[in-house]
Amino acid sequence: MPKTESSAWLARDAAAVWHPFTQHSRWLDDEPTVVERAEGPWLYDIDGNKYLDGVSSLWVTTFGHREPAIDAAIRDQLGRLDHATFLGATHRPGIELAEELLATAPRGDRALGKVFYAGDGSSAVEAALKMAYQYSVQTGRAKPLFVRLAQAYHGDTLGSVSVGGIDLFHATYKPLLLKTVEAPSPADFDRRATGEAEAAAEAAAGLEKVMAEHGEEVCAIILEPMVQAAAGILTYDAAYLAAARRIADRHGALLICDEVAVGVGRTGRMWASEHAGIVPDLLIAAKGLTAGYLPLSAVLTTDEVYEAFLGAPAEARTFFHGHTYTANPLCAAAALANLRLMRERSLVEHAEKLGDRLGVLLAPLAEREAVTDIRRLGVMAAVDVADKGERAGVAVCRAAKKRGVWLRPLGNSVVLMPPLALRDEEAELLVGALDEAIAEVYA
Ligand SMILES: Cc1ncc(COP(=O)(O)O)c(C=O)c1O
């Protein structure tokens, strides 16, 4: 194929398309990839170049692209039912997926017993926030306040922006947002100076203080369990999560665990909440849920929350919320096939081992002067590189692309989130290319 294929498509793209999280005055400078096809962990551009998908197409692929069993499940579903509304009707994939999801749910001092579907991570966060507030209204007293963590990211719709804490993304919209109060993030404390346990204890003390002051008004605490992902893969100790669970209970608030990035095996457990042995009142799943094929998300709730919405129609306790494409059968079929295949192939166990292997491969990079920190939990890692004028992370990712590895940074944090089914030699290629890319950029 001629080398000009990409440039011709990029010119058409620049003339017609507005991309997410993109400064279009610089869009073409970064030589965006025109992806033509994909298979397993590999992306192929329109010029025939091949790249290892080092960020799972923005953290979504589990097995990789075009896993034959998932392709077949979607085709099979398409042969029977493309779409039917979930308002006043139901269907097999929607029911079976809910059953399968609940069977995987974390277990402990409470049980998640119902599944509410939404479209993507942000829309599931919106649903969870509204549920939490309405739950407070219908169980005694309206509590209009949410506790969010510093540096949190929960999506881009206004409700999810309200509970975010990344100024670059969120500050502009402050006049439009819900009532929230910020608690410190465990990442606000220098875990390398004091240790992760101390950072967790300080953040938990901060959360307790916020709840002591505002708890009466707080319907829910929302957090990303174990890793604040979009802030730069900020890992923290499970003790913080366990403390947040206790503090929420003590103050009569719900705990919402946003597992959009960390769920579905990503951290080497099916759900990141399992690292702390806790069960949230509301658990949000998206991204990897459909193996990276189609948009679908879910809010898993306890029966206690669900039951607060029951009553005679005239009482208007109903959750008046939903989307046209809620539980689309094709999306549900993809997710169902993904979860079943994950179980059959022990993918979560594989992810745990792959994560350990990545840890071993990444360890020597810490010796480089340009590398300021490495964080990892399961198959999500970040390698922080030193400031180097503008956009060091972008420069490293461009150098990695020349070596056949496709990455996308978060500021100066180079993120590694390959498919959970990655093979050993592919993990070596991934980290080797990153190592060489850092050497090139900081030569
Ligand atoms: C923790 C978390 N919550 C919510 C979202 C938003 O999900 P979506 O982009 O599917 O709306 C993201 C996206 O990265 C996320 O990392």
Tab-separated table of C-alpha atoms and ligand atoms in Angstrom:
chain	number	residue	atom	x	y	z
A	1	MET	CA	0.000	0.000	0.000
A	2	PRO	CA	1.413	3.447	-0.831
A	3	LYS	CA	2.900	5.442	2.060
A	4	THR	CA	0.501	8.258	1.287
A	5	GLU	CA	-2.621	6.358	2.467
A	6	SER	CA	-2.394	7.668	6.060
A	7	SER	CA	-1.723	11.256	5.091
A	8	ALA	CA	-4.666	11.359	2.716
A	9	TRP	CA	-7.019	10.027	5.413
A	10	LEU	CA	-5.555	12.357	8.028
A	11	ALA	CA	-6.223	15.347	5.791
A	12	ARG	CA	-9.853	14.272	5.450
A	13	ASP	CA	-9.996	13.642	9.196
A	14	ALA	CA	-8.645	17.088	10.021
A	15	ALA	CA	-11.194	18.651	7.703
A	16	ALA	CA	-14.221	16.906	9.238
A	17	VAL	CA	-13.584	15.433	12.700
A	18	TRP	CA	-13.292	16.824	16.238
A	19	HIS	CA	-11.487	14.264	18.439
A	20	PRO	CA	-11.891	13.829	22.212
A	21	PHE	CA	-9.265	15.266	24.577
A	22	THR	CA	-7.450	16.686	21.566
A	23	GLN	CA	-5.925	20.094	20.906
A	24	HIS	CA	-6.660	20.322	17.212
A	25	SER	CA	-4.130	23.082	16.581
A	26	ARG	CA	-1.519	20.329	17.152
A	27	TRP	CA	-3.438	17.250	16.000
A	28	LEU	CA	-1.459	16.437	12.889
A	29	ASP	CA	1.926	17.250	14.522
A	30	ASP	CA	1.606	14.057	16.544
A	31	GLU	CA	1.191	11.909	13.437
A	32	PRO	CA	-1.979	10.122	14.578
A	33	THR	CA	-2.357	6.490	13.612
A	34	VAL	CA	-5.036	5.599	11.069
A	35	VAL	CA	-6.032	2.171	12.350
A	36	GLU	CA	-7.291	-0.127	9.625
A	37	ARG	CA	-7.578	-3.473	11.345
A	38	ALA	CA	-6.579	-5.283	14.519
A	39	GLU	CA	-6.003	-8.792	15.748
A	40	GLY	CA	-5.112	-10.022	19.226
A	41	PRO	CA	-2.787	-7.416	20.773
A	42	TRP	CA	-1.860	-5.969	17.360
A	43	LEU	CA	-3.087	-2.841	15.596
A	44	TYR	CA	-2.418	-2.408	11.863
A	45	ASP	CA	-2.439	1.047	10.319
A	46	ILE	CA	-3.691	1.830	6.866
A	47	ASP	CA	-0.127	1.749	5.510
A	48	GLY	CA	0.315	-1.810	6.759
A	49	ASN	CA	2.467	-1.015	9.811
A	50	LYS	CA	1.920	-3.192	12.866
A	51	TYR	CA	1.900	-1.985	16.476
A	52	LEU	CA	1.483	-3.736	19.785
A	53	ASP	CA	-1.580	-2.165	21.450
A	54	GLY	CA	0.140	-1.212	24.701
A	55	VAL	CA	-2.897	0.531	26.201
A	56	SER	CA	-5.618	-1.918	25.167
A	57	SER	CA	-7.300	0.731	22.972
A	58	LEU	CA	-7.793	2.996	25.986
A	59	TRP	CA	-7.888	0.275	28.619
A	60	VAL	CA	-10.684	-1.869	27.224
A	61	THR	CA	-9.446	-5.047	25.548
A	62	THR	CA	-9.248	-8.151	27.682
A	63	PHE	CA	-8.330	-10.947	25.252
A	64	GLY	CA	-7.207	-8.567	22.521
A	65	HIS	CA	-8.900	-7.570	19.300
A	66	ARG	CA	-11.245	-9.854	17.375
A	67	GLU	CA	-11.167	-12.829	19.675
A	68	PRO	CA	-12.908	-15.493	17.544
A	69	ALA	CA	-15.284	-16.676	20.298
A	70	ILE	CA	-16.470	-13.116	20.995
A	71	ASP	CA	-16.791	-12.344	17.280
A	72	ALA	CA	-18.955	-15.447	16.957
A	73	ALA	CA	-21.149	-14.506	19.923
A	74	ILE	CA	-21.860	-11.080	18.421
A	75	ARG	CA	-22.594	-12.575	14.992
A	76	ASP	CA	-24.870	-15.156	16.549
A	77	GLN	CA	-26.764	-12.461	18.444
A	78	LEU	CA	-27.038	-10.367	15.295
A	79	GLY	CA	-28.722	-13.313	13.610
A	80	ARG	CA	-31.514	-13.171	16.188
A	81	LEU	CA	-31.982	-9.725	17.672
A	82	ASP	CA	-30.152	-6.472	16.964
A	83	HIS	CA	-31.904	-4.220	19.434
A	84	ALA	CA	-34.957	-4.121	21.645
A	85	THR	CA	-35.754	-1.589	24.306
A	86	PHE	CA	-35.184	-2.533	27.954
A	87	LEU	CA	-38.095	-0.309	28.988
A	88	GLY	CA	-41.119	-2.567	29.270
A	89	ALA	CA	-39.282	-5.462	27.566
A	90	THR	CA	-36.344	-7.697	28.302
A	91	HIS	CA	-34.140	-10.199	26.499
A	92	ARG	CA	-31.945	-13.210	27.054
A	93	PRO	CA	-28.477	-11.608	26.773
A	94	GLY	CA	-29.480	-8.820	29.175
A	95	ILE	CA	-30.736	-11.334	31.751
A	96	GLU	CA	-27.889	-13.792	31.349
A	97	LEU	CA	-25.282	-11.052	31.558
A	98	ALA	CA	-26.785	-9.736	34.805
A	99	GLU	CA	-26.679	-13.257	36.264
A	100	GLU	CA	-23.095	-13.759	35.134
A	101	LEU	CA	-22.002	-10.363	36.486
A	102	LEU	CA	-23.595	-10.985	39.873
A	103	ALA	CA	-21.896	-14.384	40.026
A	104	THR	CA	-18.507	-12.656	39.699
A	105	ALA	CA	-19.291	-9.836	42.144
A	106	PRO	CA	-17.141	-9.362	45.241
A	107	ARG	CA	-18.488	-11.073	48.354
A	108	GLY	CA	-18.298	-10.100	51.991
A	109	ASP	CA	-20.425	-8.320	54.560
A	110	ARG	CA	-23.084	-7.490	51.951
A	111	ALA	CA	-24.108	-8.819	48.563
A	112	LEU	CA	-24.595	-7.154	45.209
A	113	GLY	CA	-27.928	-8.423	43.971
A	114	LYS	CA	-29.105	-6.298	41.022
A	115	VAL	CA	-27.645	-4.936	37.786
A	116	PHE	CA	-28.647	-1.626	36.194
A	117	TYR	CA	-27.246	-1.086	32.684
A	118	ALA	CA	-25.904	2.096	31.121
A	119	GLY	CA	-23.904	2.949	28.030
A	120	ASP	CA	-20.353	3.804	29.037
A	121	GLY	CA	-18.350	4.614	32.130
A	122	SER	CA	-19.587	8.176	32.528
A	123	SER	CA	-23.245	7.315	32.082
A	124	ALA	CA	-22.945	4.546	34.677
A	125	VAL	CA	-21.376	7.036	37.093
A	126	GLU	CA	-24.319	9.390	36.473
A	127	ALA	CA	-26.748	6.574	37.231
A	128	ALA	CA	-24.906	5.645	40.428
A	129	LEU	CA	-24.835	9.247	41.676
A	130	LYS	CA	-28.552	9.704	41.052
A	131	MET	CA	-29.312	6.344	42.675
A	132	ALA	CA	-27.300	7.258	45.767
A	133	TYR	CA	-29.047	10.589	46.165
A	134	GLN	CA	-32.507	9.148	45.547
A	135	TYR	CA	-31.730	6.354	47.996
A	136	SER	CA	-31.083	8.960	50.684
A	137	VAL	CA	-34.352	10.722	49.845
A	138	GLN	CA	-36.299	7.458	50.027
A	139	THR	CA	-34.701	6.151	53.203
A	140	GLY	CA	-35.216	9.110	55.471
A	141	ARG	CA	-33.602	12.369	54.476
A	142	ALA	CA	-32.314	14.046	51.321
A	143	LYS	CA	-28.518	14.220	51.459
A	144	PRO	CA	-27.368	16.242	48.472
A	145	LEU	CA	-23.610	16.047	49.004
A	146	PHE	CA	-21.051	13.649	47.484
A	147	VAL	CA	-17.561	13.067	48.826
A	148	ARG	CA	-14.983	12.797	46.069
A	149	LEU	CA	-11.244	12.313	46.180
A	150	ALA	CA	-8.551	14.745	45.107
A	151	GLN	CA	-7.200	13.718	41.678
A	152	ALA	CA	-10.230	11.551	40.977
A	153	TYR	CA	-11.520	10.934	37.464
A	154	HIS	CA	-14.967	9.477	36.889
A	155	GLY	CA	-15.811	10.602	33.354
A	156	ASP	CA	-16.851	13.652	31.391
A	157	THR	CA	-20.598	14.113	31.804
A	158	LEU	CA	-21.506	16.837	34.281
A	159	GLY	CA	-22.337	14.541	37.181
A	160	SER	CA	-19.139	12.586	36.751
A	161	VAL	CA	-17.129	15.795	36.304
A	162	SER	CA	-18.658	16.998	39.604
A	163	VAL	CA	-16.953	14.143	41.436
A	164	GLY	CA	-13.663	14.540	39.570
A	165	GLY	CA	-10.589	16.220	40.955
A	166	ILE	CA	-8.284	16.895	38.008
A	167	ASP	CA	-8.200	20.658	37.516
A	168	LEU	CA	-6.998	20.527	33.921
A	169	PHE	CA	-10.118	18.618	32.919
A	170	HIS	CA	-12.632	19.815	35.475
A	171	ALA	CA	-11.962	23.372	36.705
A	172	THR	CA	-13.691	25.097	33.744
A	173	TYR	CA	-17.034	23.482	34.559
A	174	LYS	CA	-17.105	24.285	38.297
A	175	PRO	CA	-20.032	26.736	38.045
A	176	LEU	CA	-22.179	23.969	36.549
A	177	LEU	CA	-21.545	21.177	39.029
A	178	LEU	CA	-23.220	19.186	41.825
A	179	LYS	CA	-22.462	19.789	45.494
A	180	THR	CA	-19.367	17.879	46.547
A	181	VAL	CA	-16.685	17.980	49.168
A	182	GLU	CA	-13.140	16.856	48.489
A	183	ALA	CA	-11.273	14.347	50.632
A	184	PRO	CA	-7.529	13.862	50.226
A	185	SER	CA	-6.269	11.147	47.933
A	186	PRO	CA	-3.801	8.603	49.317
A	187	ALA	CA	-1.603	9.855	46.456
A	188	ASP	CA	-1.455	13.294	48.102
A	189	PHE	CA	0.917	11.803	50.652
A	190	ASP	CA	4.414	10.827	49.646
A	191	ARG	CA	4.168	7.054	49.699
A	192	ARG	CA	7.828	6.724	48.788
A	193	ALA	CA	8.894	8.779	51.799
A	194	THR	CA	6.528	7.282	54.361
A	195	GLY	CA	5.420	3.991	52.808
A	196	GLU	CA	2.065	3.157	51.260
A	197	ALA	CA	0.513	2.138	54.582
A	198	GLU	CA	1.253	5.506	56.162
A	199	ALA	CA	-0.087	7.366	53.097
A	200	ALA	CA	-3.262	5.265	53.333
A	201	ALA	CA	-3.644	6.012	57.040
A	202	GLU	CA	-3.205	9.764	56.496
A	203	ALA	CA	-5.741	9.805	53.664
A	204	ALA	CA	-8.191	7.765	55.753
A	205	ALA	CA	-7.799	10.276	58.597
A	206	GLY	CA	-8.544	13.015	56.053
A	207	LEU	CA	-11.677	11.225	54.898
A	208	GLU	CA	-12.817	10.711	58.476
A	209	LYS	CA	-12.364	14.446	59.135
A	210	VAL	CA	-14.419	15.374	56.057
A	211	MET	CA	-17.166	12.969	57.098
A	212	ALA	CA	-17.115	14.189	60.713
A	213	GLU	CA	-17.745	17.682	59.395
A	214	HIS	CA	-20.171	16.996	56.528
A	215	GLY	CA	-21.361	13.391	57.019
A	216	GLU	CA	-24.940	14.377	57.830
A	217	GLU	CA	-25.342	15.719	54.302
A	218	VAL	CA	-23.345	13.066	52.426
A	219	CYS	CA	-25.303	10.444	50.450
A	220	ALA	CA	-22.215	8.728	49.046
A	221	ILE	CA	-18.466	8.550	48.896
A	222	ILE	CA	-17.249	7.776	45.388
A	223	LEU	CA	-13.754	6.529	44.620
A	224	GLU	CA	-11.645	4.521	42.205
A	225	PRO	CA	-10.655	1.427	44.203
A	226	MET	CA	-6.888	0.729	44.477
A	227	VAL	CA	-5.759	2.907	41.559
A	228	GLN	CA	-6.629	6.455	40.532
A	229	ALA	CA	-6.190	5.696	36.872
A	230	ALA	CA	-6.558	8.859	34.791
A	231	ALA	CA	-4.549	10.858	37.339
A	232	GLY	CA	-1.540	8.760	36.300
A	233	ILE	CA	-2.095	5.197	37.593
A	234	LEU	CA	-1.777	6.365	41.205
A	235	THR	CA	-1.781	3.135	43.191
A	236	TYR	CA	-2.604	3.049	46.879
A	237	ASP	CA	-2.767	0.643	49.769
A	238	ALA	CA	-5.833	-1.583	50.227
A	239	ALA	CA	-6.018	-0.358	53.829
A	240	TYR	CA	-7.364	2.955	52.540
A	241	LEU	CA	-10.184	1.233	50.697
A	242	ALA	CA	-11.061	-0.833	53.765
A	243	ALA	CA	-11.057	2.344	55.858
A	244	ALA	CA	-13.307	4.140	53.344
A	245	ARG	CA	-15.779	1.246	53.596
A	246	ARG	CA	-15.862	1.524	57.407
A	247	ILE	CA	-16.117	5.316	57.374
A	248	ALA	CA	-19.004	5.279	54.861
A	249	ASP	CA	-20.890	2.791	57.044
A	250	ARG	CA	-20.218	4.694	60.239
A	251	HIS	CA	-21.683	7.863	58.737
A	252	GLY	CA	-24.617	6.220	56.953
A	253	ALA	CA	-23.291	7.017	53.459
A	254	LEU	CA	-23.149	4.650	50.504
A	255	LEU	CA	-19.783	3.662	49.076
A	256	ILE	CA	-19.586	3.815	45.275
A	257	CYS	CA	-16.626	1.958	43.791
A	258	ASP	CA	-15.962	3.120	40.265
A	259	GLU	CA	-14.362	0.020	38.747
A	260	VAL	CA	-14.556	1.384	35.188
A	261	ALA	CA	-10.771	1.297	34.741
A	262	VAL	CA	-9.735	-1.222	37.394
A	263	GLY	CA	-12.495	-3.827	37.074
A	264	VAL	CA	-12.878	-6.940	34.912
A	265	GLY	CA	-9.519	-8.456	35.799
A	266	ARG	CA	-7.312	-5.430	35.162
A	267	THR	CA	-5.661	-5.433	38.593
A	268	GLY	CA	-5.176	-9.198	38.763
A	269	ARG	CA	-8.504	-9.641	40.576
A	270	MET	CA	-11.897	-9.669	38.905
A	271	TRP	CA	-12.763	-6.511	40.861
A	272	ALA	CA	-10.249	-4.186	42.515
A	273	SER	CA	-12.499	-4.006	45.605
A	274	GLU	CA	-11.425	-7.599	46.302
A	275	HIS	CA	-7.905	-6.429	47.188
A	276	ALA	CA	-9.372	-4.906	50.342
A	277	GLY	CA	-11.984	-7.622	50.904
A	278	ILE	CA	-14.766	-5.059	50.712
A	279	VAL	CA	-18.107	-4.914	48.952
A	280	PRO	CA	-19.325	-1.482	47.817
A	281	ASP	CA	-23.007	-0.533	47.874
A	282	LEU	CA	-22.732	0.406	44.211
A	283	LEU	CA	-20.115	-1.037	41.874
A	284	ILE	CA	-19.615	0.509	38.448
A	285	ALA	CA	-18.281	-1.610	35.576
A	286	ALA	CA	-17.539	-0.536	31.997
A	287	LYS	CA	-14.445	-0.531	29.737
A	288	GLY	CA	-13.299	-4.195	29.767
A	289	LEU	CA	-16.841	-5.453	30.338
A	290	THR	CA	-17.460	-6.092	26.619
A	291	ALA	CA	-13.822	-7.148	26.055
A	292	GLY	CA	-13.332	-3.813	24.285
A	293	TYR	CA	-15.853	-4.441	21.526
A	294	LEU	CA	-18.904	-2.322	22.227
A	295	PRO	CA	-20.106	0.333	24.658
A	296	LEU	CA	-21.882	-1.090	27.680
A	297	SER	CA	-21.641	-0.390	31.383
A	298	ALA	CA	-23.410	-1.510	34.519
A	299	VAL	CA	-24.102	-0.447	38.071
A	300	LEU	CA	-24.298	-3.379	40.475
A	301	THR	CA	-26.258	-2.589	43.614
A	302	THR	CA	-27.108	-4.251	46.872
A	303	ASP	CA	-30.669	-5.448	47.369
A	304	GLU	CA	-30.939	-2.907	50.170
A	305	VAL	CA	-30.443	-0.044	47.715
A	306	TYR	CA	-32.729	-1.669	45.136
A	307	GLU	CA	-35.520	-2.212	47.650
A	308	ALA	CA	-35.573	1.480	48.583
A	309	PHE	CA	-36.908	2.105	45.072
A	310	LEU	CA	-39.889	-0.233	45.424
A	311	GLY	CA	-43.405	1.014	46.106
A	312	ALA	CA	-46.734	1.715	44.506
A	313	PRO	CA	-46.370	3.632	41.208
A	314	ALA	CA	-48.104	6.640	42.715
A	315	GLU	CA	-45.358	6.933	45.340
A	316	ALA	CA	-42.908	7.772	42.528
A	317	ARG	CA	-40.067	5.838	44.116
A	318	THR	CA	-39.125	4.556	40.651
A	319	PHE	CA	-35.632	5.243	39.325
A	320	PHE	CA	-36.677	7.477	36.431
A	321	HIS	CA	-33.472	7.034	34.497
A	322	GLY	CA	-32.353	5.098	31.437
A	323	HIS	CA	-31.070	5.346	27.916
A	324	THR	CA	-32.463	4.392	24.535
A	325	TYR	CA	-29.776	1.757	24.019
A	326	THR	CA	-29.708	0.434	27.587
A	327	ALA	CA	-28.653	-3.241	27.559
A	328	ASN	CA	-28.378	-3.382	23.777
A	329	PRO	CA	-28.410	-7.131	22.987
A	330	LEU	CA	-25.276	-7.045	20.810
A	331	CYS	CA	-23.329	-5.307	23.573
A	332	ALA	CA	-24.733	-7.683	26.176
A	333	ALA	CA	-23.830	-10.703	24.022
A	334	ALA	CA	-20.251	-9.448	23.690
A	335	ALA	CA	-19.989	-8.909	27.451
A	336	LEU	CA	-21.527	-12.272	28.239
A	337	ALA	CA	-19.114	-14.058	25.898
A	338	ASN	CA	-16.227	-12.117	27.437
A	339	LEU	CA	-17.122	-13.026	31.028
A	340	ARG	CA	-17.703	-16.690	30.173
A	341	LEU	CA	-14.450	-16.920	28.248
A	342	MET	CA	-12.585	-15.186	31.051
A	343	ARG	CA	-13.842	-17.854	33.413
A	344	GLU	CA	-13.117	-20.762	31.039
A	345	ARG	CA	-9.599	-19.555	30.283
A	346	SER	CA	-8.790	-18.343	33.830
A	347	LEU	CA	-7.944	-14.933	32.414
A	348	VAL	CA	-7.864	-13.175	35.786
A	349	GLU	CA	-5.232	-15.614	37.049
A	350	HIS	CA	-3.285	-15.047	33.831
A	351	ALA	CA	-3.564	-11.280	34.376
A	352	GLU	CA	-2.142	-11.588	37.862
A	353	LYS	CA	0.869	-13.521	36.531
A	354	LEU	CA	1.275	-11.165	33.590
A	355	GLY	CA	1.255	-8.240	36.009
A	356	ASP	CA	4.031	-9.821	38.061
A	357	ARG	CA	6.023	-10.440	34.887
A	358	LEU	CA	5.566	-6.796	33.852
A	359	GLY	CA	6.807	-5.788	37.294
A	360	VAL	CA	9.978	-7.833	36.824
A	361	LEU	CA	10.536	-6.437	33.333
A	362	LEU	CA	9.935	-2.852	34.455
A	363	ALA	CA	12.145	-2.962	37.545
A	364	PRO	CA	15.446	-2.224	35.729
A	365	LEU	CA	13.932	0.908	34.151
A	366	ALA	CA	13.953	2.487	37.609
A	367	GLU	CA	17.739	2.714	37.292
A	368	ARG	CA	17.418	5.218	34.474
A	369	GLU	CA	17.928	8.807	35.535
A	370	ALA	CA	14.997	9.877	33.348
A	371	VAL	CA	12.591	7.546	35.195
A	372	THR	CA	11.249	9.238	38.328
A	373	ASP	CA	8.739	6.625	39.498
A	374	ILE	CA	7.146	3.336	38.480
A	375	ARG	CA	3.745	2.237	39.775
A	376	ARG	CA	1.854	-0.931	38.983
A	377	LEU	CA	-1.046	-3.043	40.108
A	378	GLY	CA	-1.838	-6.107	38.008
A	379	VAL	CA	-1.774	-5.225	34.328
A	380	MET	CA	-1.876	-1.460	34.794
A	381	ALA	CA	1.384	0.416	35.172
A	382	ALA	CA	2.868	3.860	34.755
A	383	VAL	CA	6.459	4.853	34.214
A	384	ASP	CA	6.980	8.517	35.085
A	385	VAL	CA	9.596	10.296	33.045
A	386	ALA	CA	11.391	13.499	34.008
A	387	ASP	CA	10.170	16.852	32.716
A	388	LYS	CA	11.902	17.688	29.496
A	389	GLY	CA	10.478	20.916	28.207
A	390	GLU	CA	7.139	20.200	26.644
A	391	ARG	CA	5.349	16.865	26.555
A	392	ALA	CA	8.011	14.351	27.547
A	393	GLY	CA	5.389	11.592	27.762
A	394	VAL	CA	4.289	12.229	24.172
A	395	ALA	CA	7.909	12.166	22.971
A	396	VAL	CA	8.519	8.801	24.646
A	397	CYS	CA	5.345	7.341	23.128
A	398	ARG	CA	6.359	8.540	19.667
A	399	ALA	CA	9.750	6.891	20.088
A	400	ALA	CA	8.029	3.677	21.211
A	401	LYS	CA	5.791	3.784	18.135
A	402	LYS	CA	8.877	3.723	15.924
A	403	ARG	CA	9.693	0.471	17.708
A	404	GLY	CA	6.315	-1.063	16.986
A	405	VAL	CA	4.545	-0.318	20.272
A	406	TRP	CA	1.507	1.954	20.505
A	407	LEU	CA	1.242	3.871	23.802
A	408	ARG	CA	-0.603	6.923	25.067
A	409	PRO	CA	0.680	8.931	28.047
A	410	LEU	CA	-1.021	10.825	30.843
A	411	GLY	CA	1.219	13.885	31.091
A	412	ASN	CA	4.679	12.617	31.999
A	413	SER	CA	3.337	9.212	33.014
A	414	VAL	CA	3.733	6.624	30.281
A	415	VAL	CA	0.887	4.186	30.766
A	416	LEU	CA	1.194	0.455	30.123
A	417	MET	CA	-2.153	-1.366	29.977
A	418	PRO	CA	-1.813	-4.162	27.457
A	419	PRO	CA	-4.545	-6.757	26.889
A	420	LEU	CA	-4.877	-9.131	29.851
A	421	ALA	CA	-4.116	-12.121	27.597
A	422	LEU	CA	-0.738	-10.749	26.488
A	423	ARG	CA	1.965	-13.381	26.006
A	424	ASP	CA	5.376	-13.311	27.580
A	425	GLU	CA	7.304	-12.404	24.425
A	426	GLU	CA	4.846	-9.589	23.740
A	427	ALA	CA	5.344	-8.243	27.269
A	428	GLU	CA	9.091	-8.267	26.620
A	429	LEU	CA	8.608	-6.358	23.368
A	430	LEU	CA	6.402	-3.821	25.137
A	431	VAL	CA	8.822	-3.028	27.949
A	432	GLY	CA	11.906	-3.317	25.707
A	433	ALA	CA	10.488	-0.736	23.302
A	434	LEU	CA	9.643	1.588	26.177
A	435	ASP	CA	13.135	1.251	27.616
A	436	GLU	CA	14.738	2.055	24.267
A	437	ALA	CA	12.305	4.920	23.691
A	438	ILE	CA	13.244	6.522	27.006
A	439	ALA	CA	16.937	6.076	26.175
A	440	GLU	CA	16.402	7.774	22.807
A	441	VAL	CA	14.408	10.716	24.145
A	442	TYR	CA	16.814	11.414	27.026
A	443	ALA	CA	20.043	10.668	25.138
B	1	LIG	C1	-12.405	5.431	36.694
B	1	LIG	C2	-13.143	5.900	35.486
B	1	LIG	N1	-14.447	6.183	35.582
B	1	LIG	C3	-15.158	6.583	34.524
B	1	LIG	C4	-14.570	6.738	33.292
B	1	LIG	C5	-15.383	7.202	32.134
B	1	LIG	O1	-15.670	6.159	31.280
B	1	LIG	P1	-16.140	6.456	29.777
B	1	LIG	O2	-14.953	7.079	29.089
B	1	LIG	O3	-16.490	5.117	29.233
B	1	LIG	O4	-17.285	7.379	29.852
B	1	LIG	C6	-13.215	6.437	33.135
B	1	LIG	C7	-12.573	6.570	31.825
B	1	LIG	O5	-11.374	6.477	31.685
B	1	LIG	C8	-12.467	6.027	34.265
B	1	LIG	O6	-11.161	5.749	34.191
